[in-house]
């Protein structure tokens, strides 16, 4: 590090304002004081031909933990270094916003928790996080079990009829049913039905994903955005979802008004433990539009992510029968034929490691997006405000410099008696739920959800890639999808069929409210 750089950092630490430092040191920038960020030239075409994070991995091996990628007038900083990732996400997080992500997601999430920045984000985060308290998450275990059991029944039929199952779309429906109930007590029942609302959710999701990989914002072109059939369909879908959410909010408000309410930290309505109910009961002073944006954000954030985790976990297991046997052994001995309970979550240690390892190999989303809103220094490089940054979690999680046998699916890399791996105890080389103040609020929820679904499925069935199944290649939107689905042959395990019996301690969630 140069003397001038150390001096500047020293002055910044003792509180010399940034403007003064810029005035004093601005002239030396580019004149040899700072190293220049390595620059990789790319073309959009090359990046769009495969899932875009794959070429970024090759470039990382050549250019290192931070480099600049320029196409035409656009340029991005690609970060794959744990210390720099920690600096951006945690140590100096106030200097970064969600940037492009907020622009892309505006049409669906508005100022919801994921895209929001600044004061709006701070206020909403403080209001929403308490809703996911321990008692709520424990109650959700019952919901996860019942939803997974409905999927088991569907697979029972496929196994008996000798039909292959496309697991990716089934997981997407499973997690949609779960998140609808968990966030606003709505039963999409998408495992059984294809109602208009389910189709509307998928239309909006696909649109959000298309926008996140599209280099040209066609959705901003005046007139076109009002007349193109694609955008008209998206707008109709959005209207249906928004109207449904407004109805649910109104219904829930009425129920809360009639309730003899004694609100406290772990408040939960037993009939409707949803996040929406908590927020309304808490007296949260929020506009209906903001509440809707937050509900929509959680619907999307908690749906495709968990579905993708299950999809890639089953793909990985199909290639490692050793891991599958060990997993089934644990599930049989811990659960027997019961529905899982909160107490089981601590005991299903290997099952949890399988999910941890699946999230390492297939992080959802594979990159985190930020924009600098102040000048800053990343490692040894100064950056200006307004830089668009991609933190490649894919690169961090698969770096040969950071992991032994980085590409190997090996749940044993984390000892069963050790702590659950997270960004803190893995020094930001493992970021399954992000890190710092913008870390995922649904991490525990999602871990339990995927553990319960995995456990219930593998105790009842064996899964193999179907004969003649299409190759499992990756494509990306917000999460990593397969290009042509995950077609599996599902067979009953050779042991007495397990029909779980509901325990009284497992909280039953009431059937959904019906919409007037
Ligand atoms: C944020 C991953 C499930 C709600 C995040 C972030 C990641 C992530 C990596 C950080 C994004 C960033 O820093 O830019 C996942 C994964 C999930 C999952 C892998 C499933 C396995 C859920 C669920 C919910 C949820 C179930 C809702 C209950 C959110 C919200 C944020 C977030 C609201 C934004 C937090 C903020 O900016 O303050 N998630 N998530 N996620 N997640 Fe999740």
XYZ file of C-alpha atoms and ligand atoms in Angstrom:
559
model
C 0.000 0.000 0.000
C 1.358 3.414 -0.869
C 2.215 5.926 1.851
C -0.360 8.383 0.502
C -3.110 5.766 0.552
C -2.282 4.831 4.158
C -2.256 8.513 5.070
C -5.635 9.074 3.453
C -7.158 6.053 5.207
C -5.653 7.231 8.508
C -7.192 10.683 8.104
C -10.551 9.157 7.183
C -10.447 7.052 10.363
C -9.879 10.094 12.598
C -12.949 11.720 11.063
C -11.595 14.034 8.367
C -14.613 14.589 6.072
C -14.630 12.853 2.694
C -14.933 16.163 0.814
C -11.698 17.407 2.399
C -9.919 14.146 1.581
C -11.128 14.334 -1.995
C -9.846 17.872 -2.248
C -6.469 16.930 -0.777
C -5.935 13.648 -2.537
C -8.156 13.864 -5.603
C -5.336 15.110 -7.806
C -3.156 12.067 -7.221
C -5.810 9.585 -8.262
C -4.805 7.717 -11.421
C -1.372 9.230 -11.109
C 0.146 6.137 -9.638
C -0.922 6.473 -6.009
C -3.638 3.888 -6.338
C -3.471 0.649 -8.214
C -5.969 0.506 -11.063
C -8.748 -2.083 -10.919
C -7.986 -4.894 -13.399
C -10.171 -4.546 -16.447
C -11.790 -7.413 -18.335
C -13.356 -6.605 -21.661
C -16.537 -8.526 -22.385
C -19.361 -8.537 -24.829
C -22.992 -8.816 -23.816
C -23.471 -11.615 -26.310
C -20.895 -13.803 -24.617
C -22.489 -13.171 -21.264
C -26.031 -13.838 -22.447
C -25.320 -17.138 -24.176
C -25.114 -19.082 -20.896
C -26.154 -18.332 -17.332
C -24.247 -15.052 -16.907
C -22.455 -15.999 -13.699
C -20.549 -18.781 -15.491
C -18.337 -16.516 -17.656
C -17.852 -14.370 -14.550
C -16.263 -17.395 -12.865
C -13.747 -17.840 -15.700
C -12.929 -14.119 -15.553
C -12.478 -14.335 -11.765
C -9.855 -17.066 -12.201
C -7.990 -14.776 -14.630
C -8.457 -11.329 -13.076
C -8.916 -12.059 -9.360
C -11.198 -10.954 -6.522
C -12.153 -7.579 -8.018
C -12.209 -6.553 -11.659
C -14.083 -4.239 -13.969
C -16.211 -5.581 -16.789
C -17.064 -3.096 -19.512
C -19.523 -3.437 -22.345
C -19.872 -0.345 -24.455
C -20.833 2.514 -22.155
C -21.768 0.213 -19.249
C -19.343 -1.012 -16.660
C -19.645 -3.211 -13.588
C -17.312 -4.146 -10.785
C -17.289 -7.872 -10.146
C -16.349 -8.754 -6.579
C -15.390 -12.307 -5.555
C -13.234 -11.568 -2.534
C -14.566 -12.296 0.987
C -12.965 -9.248 2.628
C -14.260 -6.840 -0.010
C -17.700 -8.502 0.093
C -17.746 -8.004 3.881
C -16.721 -4.367 3.481
C -19.589 -3.666 1.050
C -22.289 -5.712 2.779
C -21.409 -5.056 6.392
C -18.538 -2.800 7.420
C -19.417 0.125 5.151
C -22.917 -0.909 4.057
C -24.248 2.642 4.414
C -22.208 3.609 1.343
C -24.180 1.243 -0.910
C -27.707 1.026 -2.289
C -29.547 -1.685 -4.235
C -28.978 0.262 -7.481
C -30.102 -1.548 -10.659
C -32.035 -4.096 -8.627
C -34.395 -1.425 -7.289
C -34.927 -0.153 -10.854
C -35.696 -3.622 -12.224
C -38.025 -4.637 -9.404
C -39.878 -1.353 -9.061
C -42.876 -2.522 -11.150
C -43.590 -5.401 -8.781
C -42.052 -4.630 -5.397
C -42.272 -0.810 -5.393
C -40.621 0.250 -2.131
C -40.758 -3.221 -0.577
C -37.988 -4.414 1.745
C -35.663 -5.888 -0.888
C -35.360 -2.891 -3.234
C -35.971 -0.114 -0.672
C -33.078 1.994 0.565
C -32.455 4.650 3.205
C -35.120 5.659 5.688
C -37.976 3.676 4.093
C -35.926 0.495 4.324
C -34.902 1.208 7.946
C -38.483 1.783 9.082
C -39.905 -1.243 7.245
C -37.138 -3.604 8.354
C -37.764 -2.595 11.978
C -41.490 -3.260 11.539
C -41.304 -6.582 9.644
C -38.446 -8.470 11.339
C -40.265 -8.899 14.709
C -43.093 -10.712 12.876
C -40.755 -13.662 12.248
C -40.261 -14.355 15.968
C -39.439 -17.811 17.371
C -43.002 -18.823 18.151
C -44.056 -17.934 14.599
C -41.261 -19.945 13.008
C -42.079 -22.900 15.271
C -45.747 -22.709 14.209
C -44.668 -22.712 10.586
C -43.100 -26.178 10.994
C -46.658 -27.584 11.084
C -47.509 -25.749 7.872
C -44.332 -27.000 6.149
C -45.201 -30.581 7.131
C -48.764 -30.394 5.840
C -47.754 -28.812 2.535
C -44.956 -31.368 2.058
C -47.447 -34.132 2.802
C -49.692 -32.871 -0.007
C -46.707 -33.120 -2.338
C -46.038 -36.652 -1.046
C -49.610 -37.609 -1.953
C -49.091 -36.298 -5.459
C -45.865 -38.268 -5.751
C -47.615 -41.379 -4.372
C -49.814 -41.296 -7.441
C -46.849 -40.773 -9.797
C -44.926 -43.621 -8.134
C -47.892 -46.003 -8.380
C -48.630 -45.079 -12.001
C -44.965 -45.330 -12.992
C -45.012 -41.731 -14.251
C -41.943 -39.505 -14.028
C -42.270 -36.264 -12.075
C -40.948 -32.836 -13.053
C -39.639 -31.857 -9.646
C -38.702 -28.219 -10.322
C -42.281 -27.133 -11.017
C -43.581 -29.232 -8.115
C -41.149 -27.531 -5.727
C -42.168 -24.155 -7.072
C -45.804 -24.963 -6.274
C -44.953 -26.371 -2.852
C -43.126 -23.216 -1.805
C -45.801 -20.934 -3.306
C -48.456 -22.688 -1.216
C -46.284 -22.322 1.885
C -45.339 -18.663 1.454
C -48.917 -17.571 0.618
C -50.174 -19.065 3.848
C -47.190 -17.908 5.926
C -47.161 -14.302 4.754
C -50.842 -13.437 4.271
C -52.886 -16.531 5.117
C -53.891 -17.217 1.534
C -54.137 -20.735 0.201
C -52.957 -20.731 -3.421
C -53.423 -24.499 -3.392
C -51.241 -24.514 -6.483
C -50.253 -28.167 -5.999
C -53.853 -29.071 -6.892
C -55.184 -26.186 -8.994
C -54.089 -23.804 -11.701
C -56.301 -20.873 -10.805
C -55.946 -17.419 -12.373
C -54.099 -16.061 -9.373
C -51.423 -18.777 -9.532
C -50.883 -18.042 -13.211
C -50.721 -14.308 -12.412
C -47.981 -14.913 -9.822
C -45.931 -16.838 -12.394
C -46.470 -14.179 -15.087
C -45.113 -11.516 -12.745
C -42.228 -13.682 -11.561
C -41.108 -14.518 -15.113
C -41.296 -10.827 -16.006
C -39.120 -9.875 -13.021
C -36.596 -12.537 -14.028
C -36.595 -11.494 -17.696
C -35.985 -7.915 -16.682
C -33.079 -8.883 -14.460
C -31.185 -10.440 -17.384
C -32.271 -7.998 -20.098
C -29.660 -5.454 -21.227
C -32.240 -3.045 -22.721
C -35.123 -1.764 -20.548
C -37.872 -2.168 -23.189
C -40.424 -1.857 -20.394
C -39.544 1.832 -20.116
C -40.260 2.687 -23.757
C -43.257 5.079 -23.811
C -46.402 3.845 -25.609
C -44.806 0.422 -26.223
C -45.172 -0.381 -22.548
C -48.924 0.273 -22.840
C -49.667 -1.519 -26.089
C -47.345 -4.541 -26.199
C -49.248 -7.784 -25.485
C -46.491 -8.858 -23.102
C -46.804 -5.799 -20.895
C -50.583 -5.814 -21.016
C -50.533 -9.370 -19.721
C -48.098 -8.396 -16.956
C -50.225 -5.399 -15.977
C -53.374 -7.528 -15.829
C -51.558 -10.090 -13.663
C -50.272 -7.355 -11.359
C -53.753 -5.919 -11.001
C -55.190 -9.308 -10.053
C -52.502 -9.890 -7.423
C -52.790 -6.360 -6.036
C -56.573 -6.603 -5.804
C -56.253 -9.954 -4.035
C -53.731 -8.522 -1.596
C -55.943 -5.491 -0.949
C -58.856 -7.824 -0.185
C -56.723 -9.897 2.163
C -55.495 -6.785 3.951
C -59.088 -5.521 4.327
C -60.334 -8.887 5.636
C -57.467 -9.166 8.085
C -58.007 -5.563 9.281
C -61.639 -6.386 10.088
C -60.627 -9.507 12.026
C -57.976 -7.615 13.979
C -60.489 -4.865 14.820
C -62.855 -7.451 16.287
C -60.134 -9.293 18.155
C -59.632 -8.805 21.891
C -56.115 -7.836 21.287
C -53.271 -7.912 23.747
C -50.260 -7.275 21.599
C -46.875 -8.403 22.883
C -43.473 -9.358 21.479
C -44.366 -12.920 20.525
C -47.959 -12.137 19.574
C -49.478 -14.709 17.269
C -53.063 -15.349 16.307
C -53.411 -19.141 16.492
C -55.966 -19.257 13.672
C -54.013 -16.968 11.427
C -50.343 -16.806 12.403
C -49.451 -14.903 9.198
C -46.985 -12.021 9.016
C -49.811 -9.789 7.748
C -51.865 -10.479 10.875
C -48.894 -9.663 13.099
C -48.218 -6.390 11.289
C -51.812 -5.219 11.522
C -52.151 -6.301 15.146
C -48.926 -4.481 16.043
C -50.634 -1.226 15.077
C -47.890 -0.716 12.508
C -48.566 2.706 11.026
C -48.099 2.013 7.356
C -49.820 2.925 4.106
C -51.729 0.171 2.293
C -49.420 0.580 -0.702
C -46.302 0.078 1.418
C -47.842 -2.927 3.166
C -48.728 -4.433 -0.204
C -45.187 -3.816 -1.495
C -43.747 -5.601 1.537
C -46.128 -8.558 1.229
C -45.373 -8.874 -2.485
C -41.636 -8.706 -1.760
C -41.873 -11.531 0.749
C -44.050 -13.575 -1.596
C -41.364 -13.403 -4.280
C -38.323 -13.533 -1.981
C -39.564 -16.580 -0.138
C -40.917 -18.532 -3.058
C -38.479 -19.169 -5.918
C -35.449 -19.146 -3.618
C -36.658 -22.078 -1.505
C -37.936 -23.898 -4.611
C -34.526 -23.553 -6.258
C -32.767 -24.867 -3.145
C -34.944 -28.003 -3.168
C -34.508 -28.512 -6.922
C -30.715 -28.378 -6.803
C -30.582 -30.454 -3.605
C -32.455 -33.299 -5.308
C -30.260 -32.978 -8.385
C -27.109 -33.189 -6.233
C -28.508 -36.146 -4.267
C -29.260 -38.028 -7.482
C -25.541 -37.946 -8.239
C -24.399 -38.966 -4.732
C -26.249 -42.112 -3.557
C -23.897 -42.269 -0.562
C -25.206 -38.944 0.748
C -28.811 -39.978 0.057
C -28.443 -43.207 2.100
C -26.907 -41.358 5.022
C -29.679 -38.767 4.849
C -32.449 -41.378 4.791
C -30.855 -43.137 7.742
C -30.929 -39.960 9.825
C -34.480 -39.064 8.835
C -35.772 -42.576 9.639
C -34.166 -42.589 13.052
C -35.155 -39.031 14.050
C -38.660 -38.815 12.610
C -39.971 -42.349 12.314
C -43.457 -41.796 10.922
C -44.170 -38.480 12.658
C -44.603 -35.029 11.217
C -41.469 -33.007 12.047
C -41.615 -30.660 15.047
C -39.456 -27.747 16.107
C -37.493 -30.072 18.438
C -36.547 -32.226 15.425
C -34.871 -29.275 13.715
C -31.901 -29.555 16.106
C -31.737 -33.320 15.622
C -31.843 -33.381 11.815
C -28.188 -32.376 11.694
C -27.070 -34.166 8.565
C -30.248 -33.093 6.739
C -29.354 -29.496 7.603
C -25.777 -30.011 6.336
C -27.179 -31.285 3.032
C -29.126 -28.019 2.660
C -26.084 -25.952 3.756
C -23.953 -27.660 1.117
C -26.595 -27.352 -1.593
C -26.731 -23.601 -0.870
C -22.946 -23.440 -1.249
C -22.963 -25.059 -4.684
C -26.140 -23.333 -5.899
C -26.485 -20.003 -4.079
C -29.848 -18.270 -4.595
C -29.424 -15.639 -5.979
C -25.952 -16.334 -7.446
C -24.972 -12.634 -7.366
C -25.822 -9.753 -5.032
C -26.267 -6.324 -6.588
C -25.179 -2.978 -5.115
C -24.396 0.586 -6.231
C -21.921 2.851 -4.457
C -23.580 6.034 -3.244
C -20.323 7.491 -1.895
C -16.701 7.310 -2.971
C -15.016 4.410 -1.219
C -11.916 2.224 -1.212
C -12.285 -1.479 -2.046
C -9.161 -3.391 -1.044
C -6.413 -1.266 -2.563
C -8.652 0.397 -5.146
C -10.540 3.685 -4.849
C -13.986 3.738 -6.412
C -16.306 6.624 -7.188
C -19.951 6.907 -6.237
C -22.317 5.507 -8.865
C -20.423 2.269 -9.537
C -22.628 -0.773 -10.185
C -21.291 -3.777 -8.311
C -22.013 -7.496 -8.579
C -20.844 -9.566 -5.617
C -20.541 -13.035 -7.100
C -21.631 -15.433 -4.381
C -21.203 -18.207 -6.955
C -17.487 -17.367 -7.260
C -17.005 -17.082 -3.494
C -18.737 -20.421 -2.902
C -16.789 -22.262 -5.608
C -13.399 -20.615 -5.340
C -10.557 -23.156 -5.476
C -8.600 -20.702 -3.296
C -11.187 -20.804 -0.522
C -12.402 -24.428 -0.540
C -10.948 -27.925 -0.808
C -12.584 -29.799 -3.686
C -14.717 -26.704 -4.290
C -17.043 -28.363 -6.831
C -17.656 -31.489 -4.753
C -21.009 -32.004 -2.996
C -19.751 -32.930 0.440
C -22.049 -32.149 3.392
C -19.331 -33.602 5.668
C -17.170 -30.513 5.126
C -19.035 -29.040 8.093
C -18.843 -31.266 11.180
C -22.192 -32.258 12.702
C -21.145 -31.102 16.157
C -19.930 -27.716 14.878
C -21.963 -24.542 14.445
C -24.325 -24.075 11.503
C -22.211 -22.436 8.810
C -23.080 -18.796 8.165
C -21.383 -15.692 6.784
C -19.939 -14.724 10.177
C -18.334 -18.013 11.183
C -17.130 -18.548 7.574
C -15.617 -15.025 7.287
C -17.831 -14.042 4.329
C -16.622 -16.793 2.026
C -20.053 -18.451 2.522
C -23.035 -16.125 2.088
C -26.179 -18.212 1.593
C -28.395 -15.492 3.039
C -26.225 -12.441 2.408
C -24.753 -10.555 5.372
C -24.775 -7.260 7.268
C -27.898 -5.155 7.778
C -29.541 -6.337 4.537
C -29.228 -10.016 5.415
C -32.240 -12.201 4.603
C -34.980 -11.979 7.222
C -36.295 -15.434 6.283
C -33.105 -17.449 6.838
C -34.385 -19.610 9.683
C -37.827 -19.962 8.090
C -36.273 -21.085 4.799
C -33.795 -23.460 6.444
C -36.571 -25.221 8.374
C -38.870 -25.216 5.351
C -36.324 -26.943 3.113
C -35.202 -29.339 5.880
C -38.820 -30.416 6.556
C -39.648 -30.881 2.861
C -36.423 -32.788 2.181
C -36.875 -35.032 5.206
C -40.515 -35.868 4.439
C -39.817 -36.666 0.802
C -36.747 -38.855 1.199
C -38.217 -40.939 3.997
C -41.076 -41.967 1.723
C -39.454 -42.154 -1.733
C -36.306 -42.854 -3.671
C -35.478 -40.398 -6.430
C -33.445 -41.008 -9.565
C -32.921 -39.046 -12.766
C -35.542 -40.333 -15.207
C -34.324 -42.414 -18.123
C -34.079 -40.103 -21.134
C -34.453 -36.990 -18.943
C -33.137 -33.825 -20.618
C -29.669 -32.718 -19.437
C -29.807 -30.548 -16.341
C -28.271 -27.260 -17.475
C -28.497 -23.929 -15.697
C -30.198 -20.748 -16.676
C -30.710 -17.740 -14.528
C -33.190 -15.105 -13.581
C -33.154 -14.028 -9.962
C -32.416 -17.623 -8.939
C -30.761 -20.508 -10.784
C -33.258 -22.565 -12.796
C -32.766 -25.684 -14.864
C -33.118 -25.121 -18.601
C -35.572 -27.985 -19.147
C -36.813 -29.076 -15.760
C -35.699 -31.810 -13.361
C -37.367 -34.993 -14.479
C -37.101 -37.752 -11.891
C -38.354 -41.275 -11.425
C -39.945 -41.544 -8.014
C -40.324 -44.937 -6.341
C -41.662 -45.924 -2.958
C -38.961 -47.014 -0.557
C -39.127 -50.696 0.258
C -40.466 -50.472 3.780
C -43.860 -50.030 5.286
C -45.368 -46.858 3.771
C -45.234 -43.963 6.152
C -48.406 -42.044 6.778
C -47.572 -39.255 9.173
C -49.945 -38.658 12.040
C -50.572 -35.100 13.191
C -49.337 -34.454 16.693
C -51.368 -32.210 18.915
C -48.274 -30.144 19.633
C -48.020 -29.287 15.960
C -49.975 -26.158 15.327
C -52.609 -26.625 12.708
C -53.160 -23.709 10.404
C -56.762 -23.028 9.517
C -58.023 -23.340 5.953
C -57.610 -20.070 4.126
C -60.018 -17.225 4.374
C -62.261 -17.103 1.374
C -62.340 -14.012 -0.738
C -65.598 -12.232 -1.124
C -32.839 -10.930 1.465
C -31.588 -15.467 0.243
C -35.907 -17.070 1.769
C -37.258 -12.525 2.701
C -32.127 -12.032 1.056
C -30.740 -12.012 0.639
C -30.401 -13.274 0.274
C -31.554 -14.111 0.482
C -29.051 -13.750 -0.249
C -29.819 -10.790 0.622
C -30.002 -9.993 -0.638
C -29.028 -8.851 -0.764
O -28.201 -8.609 0.120
O -29.058 -8.172 -1.806
C -32.668 -16.280 0.521
C -32.690 -17.705 0.298
C -33.900 -18.168 0.728
C -34.639 -17.017 1.222
C -31.541 -18.520 -0.306
C -34.444 -19.564 0.728
C -33.707 -20.638 0.825
C -36.619 -15.992 2.206
C -37.924 -16.051 2.820
C -38.315 -14.763 3.065
C -37.238 -13.905 2.625
C -38.702 -17.338 3.098
C -39.589 -14.244 3.695
C -40.178 -14.717 4.713
C -36.184 -11.716 2.399
C -36.235 -10.262 2.509
C -34.951 -9.797 2.172
C -34.161 -10.986 1.843
C -37.443 -9.426 2.909
C -34.488 -8.349 2.131
C -33.960 -7.929 3.473
C -33.483 -6.500 3.495
O -33.022 -5.973 2.476
O -33.543 -5.899 4.575
N -32.598 -13.329 0.973
N -33.869 -15.895 1.068
N -36.226 -14.689 2.126
N -34.928 -12.113 1.999
Fe -34.378 -14.003 1.641
